[in-house]
Amino acid sequence: MLKIAVFASGRGSNFQSIIDKIKSGDIPAEAKLLISDRQDAGALKRAEHENIENLFIDPVHFETKADYEEELIGILENAGIELVVLAGYMRILSPIFVKHFQNKIINIHPSLLPAFKGLNAQKQAVDYGVKYSGCTVHFVDQGMDTGPIIKQAVVEVKDDDTADDLAARILKEEHKIYPEAVKLIAEERIKVKGRKVKILKEEK
Ligand code: GRF
């Protein structure tokens, strides 16, 4: 069973969507750890409720980002973590951390990458006037929101949408494709070659 750690800074609805699928036996993985950089993260409470080890690690207590990440790496290694799932984790991981867990870190972003990278992707989409947006699950590389794409879902942008309306519509799709992507990795059905991610067929 794939041992996963989830990093989250906020409410943790994506984290919940993944653990629900693990609990129902749909994903052959074990959610071993939830790590947050914010004490008030809803994700910490959800983990507590699900009896998943949860840690608030305050970056403020470390002199440098390298020290903070070294602590994270130690915790992940001790727990034998094989996949790091970023679910609303609001920090950029350094190239050193990313290299350490190459192709073992995934993220979900609320746009159809490579459009609207970075913060407030849903507002960027509404302001730009696109007719469709969506969400993307990708491996994390050393750029911001640039890694190889595992899955995407398309969502219509309606004429009178606010950024919040669009975010809510996208979130529903996030809750589908993020667990699906974790399942593919847990079932070892993903091959990465350069930027291309190939999904192998399910064995019957
Ligand atoms: C989601 O919109 C996700 O795409 C983005 O951060 C948000 C996290 O939401 N990376 P939640 O904490 O999983 O509810």
Short mmCIF file of N, CA and C in Angstrom, two decimals, residues 66-186:
data_model
loop_
_atom_site.label_atom_id
_atom_site.label_comp_id
_atom_site.label_asym_id
_atom_site.label_seq_id
_atom_site.Cartn_x
_atom_site.Cartn_y
_atom_site.Cartn_z
N ALA A 66 15.46 26.32 4.35
CA ALA A 66 16.18 25.04 4.24
C ALA A 66 16.04 24.23 5.53
N ASP A 67 16.13 24.91 6.68
CA ASP A 67 15.98 24.20 7.97
C ASP A 67 14.56 23.63 8.11
N TYR A 68 13.59 24.43 7.73
CA TYR A 68 12.18 24.00 7.80
C TYR A 68 11.97 22.76 6.93
N GLU A 69 12.49 22.83 5.72
CA GLU A 69 12.29 21.71 4.79
C GLU A 69 13.07 20.48 5.23
N GLU A 70 14.21 20.70 5.85
CA GLU A 70 15.01 19.57 6.35
C GLU A 70 14.21 18.79 7.40
N GLU A 71 13.51 19.56 8.24
CA GLU A 71 12.64 18.94 9.25
C GLU A 71 11.55 18.12 8.56
N LEU A 72 10.94 18.71 7.54
CA LEU A 72 9.88 18.00 6.81
C LEU A 72 10.42 16.72 6.19
N ILE A 73 11.58 16.83 5.56
CA ILE A 73 12.16 15.66 4.89
C ILE A 73 12.41 14.54 5.91
N GLY A 74 12.94 14.92 7.09
CA GLY A 74 13.20 13.93 8.14
C GLY A 74 11.92 13.21 8.55
N ILE A 75 10.86 13.98 8.74
CA ILE A 75 9.57 13.39 9.16
C ILE A 75 9.04 12.44 8.08
N LEU A 76 9.13 12.88 6.85
CA LEU A 76 8.60 12.07 5.74
C LEU A 76 9.40 10.78 5.59
N GLU A 77 10.72 10.89 5.73
CA GLU A 77 11.57 9.69 5.59
C GLU A 77 11.31 8.72 6.73
N ASN A 78 11.22 9.24 7.94
CA ASN A 78 10.95 8.37 9.10
C ASN A 78 9.66 7.60 8.94
N ALA A 79 8.67 8.25 8.32
CA ALA A 79 7.36 7.61 8.16
C ALA A 79 7.31 6.75 6.90
N GLY A 80 8.39 6.73 6.14
CA GLY A 80 8.44 5.90 4.92
C GLY A 80 7.49 6.39 3.84
N ILE A 81 7.32 7.71 3.78
CA ILE A 81 6.35 8.28 2.82
C ILE A 81 6.83 8.10 1.37
N GLU A 82 5.89 7.64 0.53
CA GLU A 82 6.22 7.40 -0.88
C GLU A 82 5.60 8.42 -1.83
N LEU A 83 4.61 9.16 -1.32
CA LEU A 83 3.97 10.18 -2.16
C LEU A 83 3.55 11.35 -1.27
N VAL A 84 3.95 12.56 -1.69
CA VAL A 84 3.53 13.77 -0.98
C VAL A 84 2.43 14.43 -1.81
N VAL A 85 1.28 14.63 -1.19
CA VAL A 85 0.12 15.19 -1.88
C VAL A 85 -0.11 16.61 -1.37
N LEU A 86 0.09 17.59 -2.23
CA LEU A 86 -0.15 18.98 -1.82
C LEU A 86 -1.61 19.30 -2.08
N ALA A 87 -2.30 19.69 -1.03
CA ALA A 87 -3.74 19.95 -1.17
C ALA A 87 -4.03 21.31 -0.52
N GLY A 88 -3.85 22.36 -1.32
CA GLY A 88 -4.04 23.69 -0.78
C GLY A 88 -2.91 24.06 0.17
N TYR A 89 -1.70 23.64 -0.19
CA TYR A 89 -0.52 23.98 0.62
C TYR A 89 0.06 25.26 0.03
N MET A 90 0.07 26.33 0.83
CA MET A 90 0.32 27.65 0.29
C MET A 90 1.79 28.08 0.33
N ARG A 91 2.69 27.11 0.26
CA ARG A 91 4.12 27.44 0.24
C ARG A 91 4.77 26.81 -0.98
N ILE A 92 5.78 27.50 -1.47
CA ILE A 92 6.50 26.93 -2.61
C ILE A 92 7.67 26.12 -2.07
N LEU A 93 7.75 24.87 -2.50
CA LEU A 93 8.82 24.00 -2.02
C LEU A 93 10.09 24.31 -2.81
N SER A 94 11.22 24.25 -2.12
CA SER A 94 12.49 24.62 -2.78
C SER A 94 12.91 23.52 -3.75
N PRO A 95 13.79 23.88 -4.70
CA PRO A 95 14.31 22.87 -5.64
C PRO A 95 14.96 21.69 -4.91
N ILE A 96 15.54 21.94 -3.74
CA ILE A 96 16.19 20.84 -3.01
C ILE A 96 15.14 19.82 -2.55
N PHE A 97 14.06 20.32 -1.99
CA PHE A 97 12.98 19.44 -1.53
C PHE A 97 12.39 18.67 -2.72
N VAL A 98 12.14 19.41 -3.80
CA VAL A 98 11.51 18.80 -4.98
C VAL A 98 12.40 17.71 -5.57
N LYS A 99 13.70 17.98 -5.60
CA LYS A 99 14.65 17.00 -6.14
C LYS A 99 14.68 15.75 -5.28
N HIS A 100 14.59 15.97 -3.98
CA HIS A 100 14.62 14.86 -3.02
C HIS A 100 13.47 13.88 -3.28
N PHE A 101 12.33 14.44 -3.65
CA PHE A 101 11.14 13.59 -3.87
C PHE A 101 10.70 13.69 -5.34
N GLN A 102 11.66 13.53 -6.23
CA GLN A 102 11.36 13.71 -7.64
C GLN A 102 10.24 12.77 -8.13
N ASN A 103 9.25 13.38 -8.79
CA ASN A 103 8.07 12.63 -9.26
C ASN A 103 7.33 11.91 -8.14
N LYS A 104 7.52 12.41 -6.93
CA LYS A 104 6.79 11.84 -5.79
C LYS A 104 6.00 12.92 -5.06
N ILE A 105 5.86 14.06 -5.71
CA ILE A 105 5.03 15.13 -5.13
C ILE A 105 4.00 15.51 -6.18
N ILE A 106 2.73 15.57 -5.77
CA ILE A 106 1.70 16.02 -6.71
C ILE A 106 0.93 17.19 -6.12
N ASN A 107 0.31 17.95 -7.02
CA ASN A 107 -0.41 19.15 -6.59
C ASN A 107 -1.70 19.25 -7.40
N ILE A 108 -2.68 19.95 -6.83
CA ILE A 108 -3.87 20.28 -7.63
C ILE A 108 -3.97 21.79 -7.75
N HIS A 109 -4.26 22.23 -8.96
CA HIS A 109 -4.34 23.67 -9.21
C HIS A 109 -5.69 23.98 -9.87
N PRO A 110 -6.37 25.04 -9.40
CA PRO A 110 -7.73 25.30 -9.92
C PRO A 110 -7.79 26.07 -11.23
N SER A 111 -7.06 25.59 -12.24
CA SER A 111 -7.20 26.12 -13.61
C SER A 111 -6.73 25.03 -14.56
N LEU A 112 -6.97 25.28 -15.83
CA LEU A 112 -6.45 24.36 -16.85
C LEU A 112 -5.04 24.83 -17.19
N LEU A 113 -4.07 24.25 -16.53
CA LEU A 113 -2.69 24.67 -16.77
C LEU A 113 -2.31 24.35 -18.22
N PRO A 114 -1.48 25.15 -18.89
CA PRO A 114 -0.65 26.19 -18.29
C PRO A 114 -1.31 27.56 -18.15
N ALA A 115 -2.64 27.66 -18.30
CA ALA A 115 -3.27 28.96 -18.09
C ALA A 115 -3.41 29.25 -16.60
N PHE A 116 -3.29 30.49 -16.24
CA PHE A 116 -3.61 30.99 -14.90
C PHE A 116 -2.87 30.27 -13.77
N LYS A 117 -1.56 30.32 -13.87
CA LYS A 117 -0.73 29.78 -12.79
C LYS A 117 -0.80 30.71 -11.57
N GLY A 118 -0.34 30.22 -10.45
CA GLY A 118 -0.19 31.07 -9.27
C GLY A 118 -1.48 31.27 -8.50
N LEU A 119 -1.49 32.36 -7.74
CA LEU A 119 -2.61 32.61 -6.82
C LEU A 119 -3.88 33.05 -7.55
N ASN A 120 -5.01 32.82 -6.90
CA ASN A 120 -6.33 33.29 -7.37
C ASN A 120 -6.60 32.92 -8.84
N ALA A 121 -6.37 31.66 -9.14
CA ALA A 121 -6.52 31.21 -10.53
C ALA A 121 -7.95 31.36 -11.03
N GLN A 122 -8.92 31.18 -10.12
CA GLN A 122 -10.33 31.28 -10.56
C GLN A 122 -10.66 32.73 -10.91
N LYS A 123 -10.15 33.68 -10.12
CA LYS A 123 -10.38 35.10 -10.42
C LYS A 123 -9.67 35.49 -11.72
N GLN A 124 -8.48 34.97 -11.90
CA GLN A 124 -7.75 35.25 -13.14
C GLN A 124 -8.58 34.80 -14.34
N ALA A 125 -9.22 33.62 -14.22
CA ALA A 125 -10.00 33.08 -15.34
C ALA A 125 -11.23 33.94 -15.60
N VAL A 126 -11.95 34.33 -14.53
CA VAL A 126 -13.14 35.18 -14.69
C VAL A 126 -12.73 36.52 -15.30
N ASP A 127 -11.67 37.13 -14.78
CA ASP A 127 -11.24 38.44 -15.27
C ASP A 127 -10.81 38.38 -16.74
N TYR A 128 -10.24 37.26 -17.13
CA TYR A 128 -9.75 37.14 -18.52
C TYR A 128 -10.90 36.94 -19.49
N GLY A 129 -12.01 36.39 -18.96
CA GLY A 129 -13.18 36.17 -19.82
C GLY A 129 -13.18 34.85 -20.56
N VAL A 130 -12.43 33.86 -20.06
CA VAL A 130 -12.45 32.55 -20.74
C VAL A 130 -13.82 31.91 -20.57
N LYS A 131 -14.18 31.05 -21.50
CA LYS A 131 -15.48 30.36 -21.45
C LYS A 131 -15.38 29.04 -20.70
N TYR A 132 -14.18 28.52 -20.64
CA TYR A 132 -13.95 27.27 -19.90
C TYR A 132 -12.71 27.42 -19.04
N SER A 133 -12.80 26.84 -17.86
CA SER A 133 -11.60 26.72 -17.03
C SER A 133 -11.63 25.30 -16.46
N GLY A 134 -11.08 25.10 -15.28
CA GLY A 134 -11.10 23.74 -14.74
C GLY A 134 -10.04 23.54 -13.69
N CYS A 135 -9.54 22.32 -13.62
CA CYS A 135 -8.51 22.03 -12.63
C CYS A 135 -7.52 21.01 -13.20
N THR A 136 -6.35 21.00 -12.58
CA THR A 136 -5.24 20.18 -13.08
C THR A 136 -4.53 19.50 -11.92
N VAL A 137 -4.31 18.20 -12.04
CA VAL A 137 -3.42 17.51 -11.09
C VAL A 137 -2.10 17.28 -11.82
N HIS A 138 -1.01 17.69 -11.18
CA HIS A 138 0.29 17.57 -11.87
C HIS A 138 1.39 17.18 -10.88
N PHE A 139 2.44 16.61 -11.43
CA PHE A 139 3.63 16.39 -10.61
C PHE A 139 4.26 17.75 -10.34
N VAL A 140 4.93 17.86 -9.21
CA VAL A 140 5.58 19.13 -8.87
C VAL A 140 7.03 19.07 -9.34
N ASP A 141 7.39 20.05 -10.18
CA ASP A 141 8.80 20.17 -10.55
C ASP A 141 9.32 21.47 -9.96
N GLN A 142 10.45 21.95 -10.48
CA GLN A 142 11.06 23.09 -9.80
C GLN A 142 10.43 24.42 -10.16
N GLY A 143 9.51 24.44 -11.11
CA GLY A 143 8.81 25.68 -11.45
C GLY A 143 7.53 25.80 -10.65
N MET A 144 6.79 26.90 -10.88
CA MET A 144 5.52 27.04 -10.18
C MET A 144 4.37 26.60 -11.10
N ASP A 145 3.69 25.53 -10.70
CA ASP A 145 2.56 24.99 -11.47
C ASP A 145 2.96 24.57 -12.89
N THR A 146 4.17 24.01 -13.01
CA THR A 146 4.68 23.70 -14.36
C THR A 146 4.92 22.21 -14.61
N GLY A 147 4.76 21.36 -13.61
CA GLY A 147 5.16 19.96 -13.76
C GLY A 147 4.25 19.16 -14.68
N PRO A 148 4.70 17.95 -15.05
CA PRO A 148 3.93 17.09 -15.95
C PRO A 148 2.49 16.85 -15.46
N ILE A 149 1.56 16.95 -16.40
CA ILE A 149 0.12 16.90 -16.07
C ILE A 149 -0.40 15.46 -16.03
N ILE A 150 -1.06 15.13 -14.93
CA ILE A 150 -1.62 13.78 -14.75
C ILE A 150 -3.08 13.75 -15.18
N LYS A 151 -3.86 14.72 -14.74
CA LYS A 151 -5.30 14.74 -15.05
C LYS A 151 -5.80 16.18 -15.09
N GLN A 152 -6.80 16.39 -15.93
CA GLN A 152 -7.48 17.69 -15.94
C GLN A 152 -8.99 17.49 -16.06
N ALA A 153 -9.74 18.44 -15.57
CA ALA A 153 -11.19 18.43 -15.78
C ALA A 153 -11.60 19.83 -16.22
N VAL A 154 -12.55 19.88 -17.16
CA VAL A 154 -12.99 21.15 -17.73
C VAL A 154 -14.31 21.58 -17.08
N VAL A 155 -14.41 22.86 -16.82
CA VAL A 155 -15.60 23.43 -16.20
C VAL A 155 -16.01 24.66 -17.00
N GLU A 156 -17.32 24.82 -17.22
CA GLU A 156 -17.80 25.99 -17.97
C GLU A 156 -17.76 27.24 -17.09
N VAL A 157 -17.38 28.35 -17.69
CA VAL A 157 -17.47 29.63 -16.97
C VAL A 157 -18.74 30.32 -17.47
N LYS A 158 -19.66 30.59 -16.55
CA LYS A 158 -20.93 31.22 -16.96
C LYS A 158 -20.79 32.74 -17.00
N ASP A 159 -21.64 33.39 -17.78
CA ASP A 159 -21.51 34.84 -18.01
C ASP A 159 -21.42 35.66 -16.73
N ASP A 160 -22.27 35.32 -15.76
CA ASP A 160 -22.30 36.17 -14.57
C ASP A 160 -21.50 35.60 -13.40
N ASP A 161 -20.66 34.64 -13.68
CA ASP A 161 -19.88 34.02 -12.59
C ASP A 161 -19.02 35.04 -11.84
N THR A 162 -19.04 34.93 -10.51
CA THR A 162 -18.00 35.59 -9.73
C THR A 162 -16.87 34.56 -9.58
N ALA A 163 -15.75 35.01 -9.05
CA ALA A 163 -14.64 34.08 -8.83
C ALA A 163 -15.08 32.97 -7.87
N ASP A 164 -15.91 33.32 -6.90
CA ASP A 164 -16.38 32.32 -5.93
C ASP A 164 -17.31 31.29 -6.58
N ASP A 165 -18.18 31.75 -7.49
CA ASP A 165 -19.07 30.81 -8.20
C ASP A 165 -18.22 29.80 -8.97
N LEU A 166 -17.24 30.33 -9.68
CA LEU A 166 -16.40 29.44 -10.49
C LEU A 166 -15.59 28.51 -9.60
N ALA A 167 -15.06 29.06 -8.50
CA ALA A 167 -14.26 28.23 -7.58
C ALA A 167 -15.08 27.05 -7.06
N ALA A 168 -16.37 27.31 -6.74
CA ALA A 168 -17.22 26.24 -6.21
C ALA A 168 -17.45 25.16 -7.27
N ARG A 169 -17.68 25.60 -8.53
CA ARG A 169 -17.90 24.62 -9.61
C ARG A 169 -16.63 23.82 -9.87
N ILE A 170 -15.49 24.49 -9.83
CA ILE A 170 -14.22 23.78 -10.06
C ILE A 170 -13.93 22.80 -8.92
N LEU A 171 -14.24 23.23 -7.70
CA LEU A 171 -13.91 22.39 -6.52
C LEU A 171 -14.57 21.00 -6.62
N LYS A 172 -15.80 20.99 -7.14
CA LYS A 172 -16.51 19.70 -7.30
C LYS A 172 -15.69 18.76 -8.18
N GLU A 173 -15.09 19.31 -9.22
CA GLU A 173 -14.27 18.48 -10.12
C GLU A 173 -12.94 18.11 -9.46
N GLU A 174 -12.40 19.03 -8.66
CA GLU A 174 -11.16 18.72 -7.94
C GLU A 174 -11.35 17.46 -7.10
N HIS A 175 -12.52 17.41 -6.45
CA HIS A 175 -12.79 16.28 -5.55
C HIS A 175 -12.94 14.96 -6.30
N LYS A 176 -13.14 15.05 -7.61
CA LYS A 176 -13.18 13.80 -8.41
C LYS A 176 -11.77 13.45 -8.91
N ILE A 177 -11.09 14.42 -9.54
CA ILE A 177 -9.85 14.03 -10.23
C ILE A 177 -8.67 13.84 -9.29
N TYR A 178 -8.70 14.48 -8.10
CA TYR A 178 -7.52 14.31 -7.23
C TYR A 178 -7.46 12.87 -6.68
N PRO A 179 -8.59 12.35 -6.15
CA PRO A 179 -8.55 10.94 -5.73
C PRO A 179 -8.24 10.00 -6.90
N GLU A 180 -8.75 10.32 -8.08
CA GLU A 180 -8.48 9.45 -9.25
C GLU A 180 -6.98 9.41 -9.55
N ALA A 181 -6.34 10.57 -9.45
CA ALA A 181 -4.89 10.63 -9.74
C ALA A 181 -4.10 9.84 -8.69
N VAL A 182 -4.50 10.00 -7.42
CA VAL A 182 -3.79 9.26 -6.35
C VAL A 182 -3.96 7.75 -6.58
N LYS A 183 -5.17 7.38 -6.99
CA LYS A 183 -5.44 5.95 -7.27
C LYS A 183 -4.52 5.43 -8.38
N LEU A 184 -4.36 6.22 -9.44
CA LEU A 184 -3.50 5.79 -10.55
C LEU A 184 -2.06 5.57 -10.08
N ILE A 185 -1.61 6.47 -9.23
CA ILE A 185 -0.23 6.34 -8.72
C ILE A 185 -0.14 5.12 -7.80
N ALA A 186 -1.13 4.97 -6.93
CA ALA A 186 -1.11 3.84 -5.98
C ALA A 186 -1.15 2.50 -6.73
#
